[in-house]
Amino acid sequence: MLNLFHDEYQNIEHEIIQSKLQGDFHHLHRLFHTIKSATASLGEVELSKLAGRLEKLTNELINHIDKDNSLTFEQQLPIFISCLNKSLTSLKMLKKEQRQILSETKDNDSLLIKN
């Protein structure tokens, strides 16, 4: 599941920024909802909470663009992106370690077969 999350969201920052620039709060709302659920199931509590706040803000911005909500959204988004990128970086390192372990195991199995 961790690998699937990494693969699914490794390039999501660009999509979030583009949707924000286009004012597509419907798309952002769906993204944050999905990320909130996915991160909650992975135990990423803080990231899930941040996504939940942004989900709520984007829903409010869909219904009524309000200066206070817009400002809060602008303040919360970089915090969310930073937290998301830290998680994705950790997952990328984990994937690299997994590949190395699998490679070493494969090499060891090959040696066992030859002997």
XYZ file of C-alpha atoms in Angstrom:
115
model
C 0.000 0.000 0.000
C 2.893 2.355 0.746
C 4.343 1.777 -2.698
C 0.961 2.321 -4.329
C 0.531 5.591 -2.446
C 3.975 6.755 -3.553
C 3.342 5.826 -7.167
C -0.083 7.481 -7.188
C 0.928 10.763 -5.564
C 4.591 11.294 -6.409
C 3.733 14.045 -8.925
C 0.589 15.408 -7.280
C 2.108 18.751 -6.254
C 2.053 19.987 -9.852
C -1.587 18.936 -10.243
C -2.541 20.727 -7.020
C -0.771 23.925 -8.049
C -2.351 23.874 -11.525
C -5.831 23.318 -10.104
C -5.299 26.137 -7.633
C -4.154 28.515 -10.381
C -7.216 27.584 -12.452
C -9.496 28.044 -9.451
C -10.714 24.459 -9.826
C -11.799 23.938 -6.233
C -14.026 20.996 -7.219
C -10.961 19.054 -8.384
C -8.937 20.144 -5.352
C -11.772 19.064 -3.050
C -11.777 15.569 -4.583
C -7.972 15.349 -4.401
C -7.817 16.351 -0.752
C -10.664 13.992 0.115
C -8.866 11.081 -1.537
C -5.507 11.970 0.007
C -7.149 12.364 3.437
C -8.593 8.862 3.224
C -5.469 7.251 1.802
C -3.145 8.811 4.365
C -5.475 7.910 7.228
C -5.410 4.260 6.154
C -1.592 4.379 6.050
C -1.326 5.877 9.521
C -0.171 9.289 8.302
C -2.329 11.066 10.868
C -0.906 14.583 10.541
C -0.996 14.511 6.749
C -4.547 13.199 6.850
C -5.585 16.036 9.176
C -3.985 18.625 6.891
C -5.733 17.128 3.862
C -9.005 17.152 5.805
C -8.632 20.856 6.578
C -7.943 21.601 2.918
C -10.870 19.419 1.872
C -13.145 21.463 4.117
C -11.701 24.781 2.901
C -12.061 23.860 -0.763
C -15.659 22.814 -0.138
C -16.324 26.213 1.424
C -14.565 27.927 -1.493
C -16.758 26.001 -3.953
C -19.861 27.281 -2.240
C -18.700 30.808 -1.503
C -15.364 32.445 -2.212
C -14.569 34.199 1.011
C -11.468 36.286 1.753
C -10.823 34.562 5.093
C -11.148 31.056 3.612
C -8.948 32.024 0.675
C -6.269 33.346 3.015
C -6.433 30.262 5.224
C -6.208 28.033 2.134
C -3.138 29.965 0.920
C -1.502 29.525 4.331
C -2.346 25.838 4.744
C -1.432 24.652 1.240
C 2.375 25.050 1.536
C 2.307 23.284 4.914
C 0.378 20.387 3.371
C 2.682 20.184 0.339
C 5.767 20.197 2.547
C 4.373 17.413 4.727
C 3.292 15.405 1.667
C 6.712 15.767 0.047
C 8.433 14.567 3.236
C 6.238 11.482 3.273
C 6.822 10.817 -0.412
C 10.588 11.209 0.019
C 10.532 8.700 2.879
C 8.523 6.275 0.772
C 10.923 6.687 -2.140
C 13.830 5.788 0.140
C 11.883 2.799 1.453
C 11.239 1.590 -2.111
C 14.954 1.911 -2.863
C 15.817 -0.143 0.228
C 13.225 -2.763 -0.726
C 14.706 -3.074 -4.220
C 18.178 -3.472 -2.734
C 16.990 -6.170 -0.324
C 15.176 -8.003 -3.122
C 18.260 -7.782 -5.308
C 20.485 -9.151 -2.555
C 18.021 -11.953 -1.835
C 17.873 -12.841 -5.527
C 21.670 -12.955 -5.707
C 21.864 -15.146 -2.595
C 19.223 -17.525 -3.919
C 21.181 -17.865 -7.156
C 24.305 -18.774 -5.212
C 22.408 -21.385 -3.219
C 21.088 -23.026 -6.392
C 24.567 -23.202 -7.976
C 26.071 -24.883 -4.895
